[in-house]
Amino acid sequence: MSNLVEQRVCLKFCVSNKTSCAEALEMLAVAYGDSTMSKTQAYEWYKKLKDGRTVVDDLPRSGRPSTSVTDENVEKVKEIVLENRRVSIREIAADIRVSFGSVHSVMNDVLGMRRIEARLVPRMLNVLQKEHRIAVAKEMLSLGQNVIEGIITGDETWVYEYDIETNQQSSE
């Protein structure tokens, strides 16, 4: 059961016990902390439940569900990007015959990729990179304790080594 549905059940209980909405909202804030539903939502649901609504789940809405963000299309996008990281979203959309927005949604929301300069770079390691790291770590473990003790790690830092001239120095 999702967090919001649980809170609606609590509101329904408070309506049944004739607790005011303000008191119910305070209790929800104590129970759920930062993930408490907004004041507006709480008052709307309180009114609906007080008027006789019994179902706390969201009712079905009109409109067509998304059919282009499927597992099959996600895999196709992933394959295309891993094959050529310089491919554009428009090219991918044309290749798999879905909309630009759907491809953008798959890349950002599902695959967690974003554009850096002219390449698409995953925010997290992809499957191949993870497997490579595991293989390297196993190989290093198999070499023994002496090798592991000799490994030094660090972050790469770029430092530009020049002094900035003042206006007076540059005019001389």
PDB file of C-alpha atoms in Angstrom:
ATOM      1  CA  MET A   1       0.000   0.000   0.000  1.00  0.00           C
ATOM      2  CA  SER A   2       1.456   3.359  -0.978  1.00  0.00           C
ATOM      3  CA  ASN A   3       2.171   6.051   1.547  1.00  0.00           C
ATOM      4  CA  LEU A   4      -0.628   8.343   0.316  1.00  0.00           C
ATOM      5  CA  VAL A   5      -3.204   5.569   0.379  1.00  0.00           C
ATOM      6  CA  GLU A   6      -2.231   4.765   3.979  1.00  0.00           C
ATOM      7  CA  GLN A   7      -2.728   8.418   4.883  1.00  0.00           C
ATOM      8  CA  ARG A   8      -6.147   8.427   3.212  1.00  0.00           C
ATOM      9  CA  VAL A   9      -7.115   5.387   5.306  1.00  0.00           C
ATOM     10  CA  CYS A  10      -6.037   7.312   8.408  1.00  0.00           C
ATOM     11  CA  LEU A  11      -8.151  10.269   7.287  1.00  0.00           C
ATOM     12  CA  LYS A  12     -11.102   7.943   6.752  1.00  0.00           C
ATOM     13  CA  PHE A  13     -10.652   6.679  10.310  1.00  0.00           C
ATOM     14  CA  CYS A  14     -10.554  10.255  11.622  1.00  0.00           C
ATOM     15  CA  VAL A  15     -13.735  11.129   9.687  1.00  0.00           C
ATOM     16  CA  SER A  16     -15.457   8.095  11.235  1.00  0.00           C
ATOM     17  CA  ASN A  17     -14.405   9.221  14.723  1.00  0.00           C
ATOM     18  CA  LYS A  18     -15.511  12.808  14.033  1.00  0.00           C
ATOM     19  CA  THR A  19     -11.985  14.185  14.459  1.00  0.00           C
ATOM     20  CA  SER A  20     -11.488  17.602  12.858  1.00  0.00           C
ATOM     21  CA  CYS A  21      -9.385  17.809   9.729  1.00  0.00           C
ATOM     22  CA  ALA A  22      -6.818  20.043  11.422  1.00  0.00           C
ATOM     23  CA  GLU A  23      -6.321  17.483  14.207  1.00  0.00           C
ATOM     24  CA  ALA A  24      -6.155  14.661  11.658  1.00  0.00           C
ATOM     25  CA  LEU A  25      -3.496  16.559   9.700  1.00  0.00           C
ATOM     26  CA  GLU A  26      -1.451  17.051  12.880  1.00  0.00           C
ATOM     27  CA  MET A  27      -1.626  13.307  13.586  1.00  0.00           C
ATOM     28  CA  LEU A  28      -0.540  12.548  10.018  1.00  0.00           C
ATOM     29  CA  ALA A  29       2.395  14.942  10.394  1.00  0.00           C
ATOM     30  CA  VAL A  30       3.493  13.129  13.564  1.00  0.00           C
ATOM     31  CA  ALA A  31       3.116   9.698  11.971  1.00  0.00           C
ATOM     32  CA  TYR A  32       4.536  10.404   8.496  1.00  0.00           C
ATOM     33  CA  GLY A  33       6.905  13.332   9.034  1.00  0.00           C
ATOM     34  CA  ASP A  34       8.200  14.916   5.822  1.00  0.00           C
ATOM     35  CA  SER A  35       6.240  12.547   3.596  1.00  0.00           C
ATOM     36  CA  THR A  36       2.877  13.772   4.893  1.00  0.00           C
ATOM     37  CA  MET A  37       0.367  14.750   2.217  1.00  0.00           C
ATOM     38  CA  SER A  38      -0.093  18.464   1.665  1.00  0.00           C
ATOM     39  CA  LYS A  39      -2.622  20.462   3.649  1.00  0.00           C
ATOM     40  CA  THR A  40      -4.703  21.033   0.518  1.00  0.00           C
ATOM     41  CA  GLN A  41      -4.787  17.318  -0.312  1.00  0.00           C
ATOM     42  CA  ALA A  42      -5.712  16.437   3.250  1.00  0.00           C
ATOM     43  CA  TYR A  43      -8.634  18.881   3.303  1.00  0.00           C
ATOM     44  CA  GLU A  44      -9.865  17.708  -0.126  1.00  0.00           C
ATOM     45  CA  TRP A  45      -9.760  14.026   0.892  1.00  0.00           C
ATOM     46  CA  TYR A  46     -11.336  14.803   4.268  1.00  0.00           C
ATOM     47  CA  LYS A  47     -14.254  16.529   2.500  1.00  0.00           C
ATOM     48  CA  LYS A  48     -14.659  13.668  -0.002  1.00  0.00           C
ATOM     49  CA  LEU A  49     -14.662  11.066   2.765  1.00  0.00           C
ATOM     50  CA  LYS A  50     -17.041  13.106   4.899  1.00  0.00           C
ATOM     51  CA  ASP A  51     -19.420  13.420   1.912  1.00  0.00           C
ATOM     52  CA  GLY A  52     -19.609   9.631   1.663  1.00  0.00           C
ATOM     53  CA  ARG A  53     -16.741   8.432  -0.477  1.00  0.00           C
ATOM     54  CA  THR A  54     -15.616   5.005   0.713  1.00  0.00           C
ATOM     55  CA  VAL A  55     -12.832   4.154  -1.728  1.00  0.00           C
ATOM     56  CA  VAL A  56      -9.416   5.556  -0.743  1.00  0.00           C
ATOM     57  CA  ASP A  57      -7.614   4.399  -3.910  1.00  0.00           C
ATOM     58  CA  ASP A  58      -7.312   6.623  -6.965  1.00  0.00           C
ATOM     59  CA  LEU A  59     -10.180   6.133  -9.371  1.00  0.00           C
ATOM     60  CA  PRO A  60      -9.376   5.320 -13.006  1.00  0.00           C
ATOM     61  CA  ARG A  61      -8.864   8.407 -15.124  1.00  0.00           C
ATOM     62  CA  SER A  62      -9.733   9.052 -18.714  1.00  0.00           C
ATOM     63  CA  GLY A  63      -7.001   9.147 -21.287  1.00  0.00           C
ATOM     64  CA  ARG A  64      -4.775   6.701 -22.997  1.00  0.00           C
ATOM     65  CA  PRO A  65      -1.906   5.075 -21.114  1.00  0.00           C
ATOM     66  CA  SER A  66       1.588   5.396 -22.516  1.00  0.00           C
ATOM     67  CA  THR A  67       2.322   2.591 -24.947  1.00  0.00           C
ATOM     68  CA  SER A  68       5.732   3.718 -26.154  1.00  0.00           C
ATOM     69  CA  VAL A  69       7.666   3.386 -22.886  1.00  0.00           C
ATOM     70  CA  THR A  70       7.793  -0.407 -22.864  1.00  0.00           C
ATOM     71  CA  ASP A  71      10.527  -2.821 -21.809  1.00  0.00           C
ATOM     72  CA  GLU A  72      11.169  -3.637 -25.469  1.00  0.00           C
ATOM     73  CA  ASN A  73      11.662   0.029 -26.413  1.00  0.00           C
ATOM     74  CA  VAL A  74      13.835   0.626 -23.347  1.00  0.00           C
ATOM     75  CA  GLU A  75      16.127  -2.215 -24.446  1.00  0.00           C
ATOM     76  CA  LYS A  76      16.275  -0.876 -28.012  1.00  0.00           C
ATOM     77  CA  VAL A  77      17.202   2.614 -26.791  1.00  0.00           C
ATOM     78  CA  LYS A  78      19.820   1.160 -24.447  1.00  0.00           C
ATOM     79  CA  GLU A  79      21.402  -0.886 -27.260  1.00  0.00           C
ATOM     80  CA  ILE A  80      21.483   2.072 -29.647  1.00  0.00           C
ATOM     81  CA  VAL A  81      23.092   4.379 -27.075  1.00  0.00           C
ATOM     82  CA  LEU A  82      25.686   1.825 -25.975  1.00  0.00           C
ATOM     83  CA  GLU A  83      26.578   1.207 -29.625  1.00  0.00           C
ATOM     84  CA  ASN A  84      26.970   4.917 -30.447  1.00  0.00           C
ATOM     85  CA  ARG A  85      27.007   7.421 -27.596  1.00  0.00           C
ATOM     86  CA  ARG A  86      26.932  10.383 -30.006  1.00  0.00           C
ATOM     87  CA  VAL A  87      23.526   9.485 -31.408  1.00  0.00           C
ATOM     88  CA  SER A  88      20.814  12.127 -31.058  1.00  0.00           C
ATOM     89  CA  ILE A  89      17.424  11.607 -29.476  1.00  0.00           C
ATOM     90  CA  ARG A  90      15.779  12.418 -32.809  1.00  0.00           C
ATOM     91  CA  GLU A  91      17.779   9.669 -34.555  1.00  0.00           C
ATOM     92  CA  ILE A  92      16.790   7.148 -31.891  1.00  0.00           C
ATOM     93  CA  ALA A  93      13.138   8.192 -32.167  1.00  0.00           C
ATOM     94  CA  ALA A  94      13.259   7.716 -35.936  1.00  0.00           C
ATOM     95  CA  ASP A  95      14.977   4.314 -35.612  1.00  0.00           C
ATOM     96  CA  ILE A  96      12.472   2.780 -33.208  1.00  0.00           C
ATOM     97  CA  ARG A  97       9.478   4.804 -34.485  1.00  0.00           C
ATOM     98  CA  VAL A  98       8.370   6.454 -31.234  1.00  0.00           C
ATOM     99  CA  SER A  99       8.057  10.111 -30.299  1.00  0.00           C
ATOM    100  CA  PHE A 100      10.933  12.363 -29.295  1.00  0.00           C
ATOM    101  CA  GLY A 101       9.365  12.845 -25.834  1.00  0.00           C
ATOM    102  CA  SER A 102       9.077   9.110 -25.238  1.00  0.00           C
ATOM    103  CA  VAL A 103      12.748   8.537 -26.092  1.00  0.00           C
ATOM    104  CA  HIS A 104      13.722  11.471 -23.892  1.00  0.00           C
ATOM    105  CA  SER A 105      11.633  10.025 -21.033  1.00  0.00           C
ATOM    106  CA  VAL A 106      13.208   6.574 -21.447  1.00  0.00           C
ATOM    107  CA  MET A 107      16.710   7.992 -21.454  1.00  0.00           C
ATOM    108  CA  ASN A 108      16.259  10.361 -18.515  1.00  0.00           C
ATOM    109  CA  ASP A 109      13.755   8.608 -16.264  1.00  0.00           C
ATOM    110  CA  VAL A 110      14.274   4.904 -16.980  1.00  0.00           C
ATOM    111  CA  LEU A 111      17.923   4.598 -18.024  1.00  0.00           C
ATOM    112  CA  GLY A 112      19.149   7.552 -15.965  1.00  0.00           C
ATOM    113  CA  MET A 113      21.192   9.097 -18.782  1.00  0.00           C
ATOM    114  CA  ARG A 114      21.809  12.736 -19.484  1.00  0.00           C
ATOM    115  CA  ARG A 115      23.577  14.661 -22.205  1.00  0.00           C
ATOM    116  CA  ILE A 116      27.065  15.945 -21.454  1.00  0.00           C
ATOM    117  CA  GLU A 117      28.650  17.910 -24.259  1.00  0.00           C
ATOM    118  CA  ALA A 118      27.804  15.869 -27.367  1.00  0.00           C
ATOM    119  CA  ARG A 119      27.595  12.437 -25.726  1.00  0.00           C
ATOM    120  CA  LEU A 120      25.016  10.613 -23.661  1.00  0.00           C
ATOM    121  CA  VAL A 121      26.576   9.448 -20.424  1.00  0.00           C
ATOM    122  CA  PRO A 122      24.870   7.199 -17.873  1.00  0.00           C
ATOM    123  CA  ARG A 123      24.527   8.725 -14.409  1.00  0.00           C
ATOM    124  CA  MET A 124      25.402   5.384 -12.902  1.00  0.00           C
ATOM    125  CA  LEU A 125      27.611   2.598 -14.201  1.00  0.00           C
ATOM    126  CA  ASN A 126      26.048   0.466 -16.908  1.00  0.00           C
ATOM    127  CA  VAL A 127      25.985  -3.331 -16.766  1.00  0.00           C
ATOM    128  CA  LEU A 128      29.201  -3.790 -18.769  1.00  0.00           C
ATOM    129  CA  GLN A 129      31.119  -1.337 -16.588  1.00  0.00           C
ATOM    130  CA  LYS A 130      29.881  -3.051 -13.427  1.00  0.00           C
ATOM    131  CA  GLU A 131      30.939  -6.474 -14.744  1.00  0.00           C
ATOM    132  CA  HIS A 132      34.368  -5.096 -15.690  1.00  0.00           C
ATOM    133  CA  ARG A 133      34.855  -3.671 -12.190  1.00  0.00           C
ATOM    134  CA  ILE A 134      33.895  -7.009 -10.634  1.00  0.00           C
ATOM    135  CA  ALA A 135      36.333  -8.870 -12.885  1.00  0.00           C
ATOM    136  CA  VAL A 136      39.194  -6.498 -12.044  1.00  0.00           C
ATOM    137  CA  ALA A 137      38.448  -6.719  -8.316  1.00  0.00           C
ATOM    138  CA  LYS A 138      38.397 -10.540  -8.409  1.00  0.00           C
ATOM    139  CA  GLU A 139      41.664 -10.587 -10.328  1.00  0.00           C
ATOM    140  CA  MET A 140      43.295  -8.291  -7.770  1.00  0.00           C
ATOM    141  CA  LEU A 141      41.999 -10.438  -4.897  1.00  0.00           C
ATOM    142  CA  SER A 142      43.438 -13.543  -6.524  1.00  0.00           C
ATOM    143  CA  LEU A 143      46.911 -11.942  -6.685  1.00  0.00           C
ATOM    144  CA  GLY A 144      47.205 -11.974  -2.906  1.00  0.00           C
ATOM    145  CA  GLN A 145      47.559  -9.668   0.071  1.00  0.00           C
ATOM    146  CA  ASN A 146      50.933  -8.163  -0.951  1.00  0.00           C
ATOM    147  CA  VAL A 147      49.492  -6.712  -4.152  1.00  0.00           C
ATOM    148  CA  ILE A 148      46.420  -5.290  -2.402  1.00  0.00           C
ATOM    149  CA  GLU A 149      48.549  -3.492   0.186  1.00  0.00           C
ATOM    150  CA  GLY A 150      50.517  -1.783  -2.581  1.00  0.00           C
ATOM    151  CA  ILE A 151      47.490  -0.226  -4.298  1.00  0.00           C
ATOM    152  CA  ILE A 152      47.133   3.519  -3.978  1.00  0.00           C
ATOM    153  CA  THR A 153      43.900   5.177  -5.029  1.00  0.00           C
ATOM    154  CA  GLY A 154      43.008   8.796  -5.425  1.00  0.00           C
ATOM    155  CA  ASP A 155      40.960  11.308  -7.328  1.00  0.00           C
ATOM    156  CA  GLU A 156      42.260  13.189 -10.310  1.00  0.00           C
ATOM    157  CA  THR A 157      42.473  16.931  -9.815  1.00  0.00           C
ATOM    158  CA  TRP A 158      43.380  19.460 -12.472  1.00  0.00           C
ATOM    159  CA  VAL A 159      45.324  22.466 -11.242  1.00  0.00           C
ATOM    160  CA  TYR A 160      46.322  25.260 -13.581  1.00  0.00           C
ATOM    161  CA  GLU A 161      49.654  26.703 -12.603  1.00  0.00           C
ATOM    162  CA  TYR A 162      49.836  30.360 -13.513  1.00  0.00           C
ATOM    163  CA  ASP A 163      49.601  33.602 -11.596  1.00  0.00           C
ATOM    164  CA  ILE A 164      46.865  36.005 -12.482  1.00  0.00           C
ATOM    165  CA  GLU A 165      48.241  39.388 -13.380  1.00  0.00           C
ATOM    166  CA  THR A 166      46.744  42.514 -11.938  1.00  0.00           C
ATOM    167  CA  ASN A 167      45.702  45.366 -14.249  1.00  0.00           C
ATOM    168  CA  GLN A 168      48.860  47.276 -13.374  1.00  0.00           C
ATOM    169  CA  GLN A 169      51.133  44.285 -14.132  1.00  0.00           C
ATOM    170  CA  SER A 170      49.453  43.625 -17.473  1.00  0.00           C
ATOM    171  CA  SER A 171      49.839  47.253 -18.556  1.00  0.00           C
ATOM    172  CA  GLU A 172      53.629  47.226 -17.960  1.00  0.00           C
TER     173      GLU A 172
END
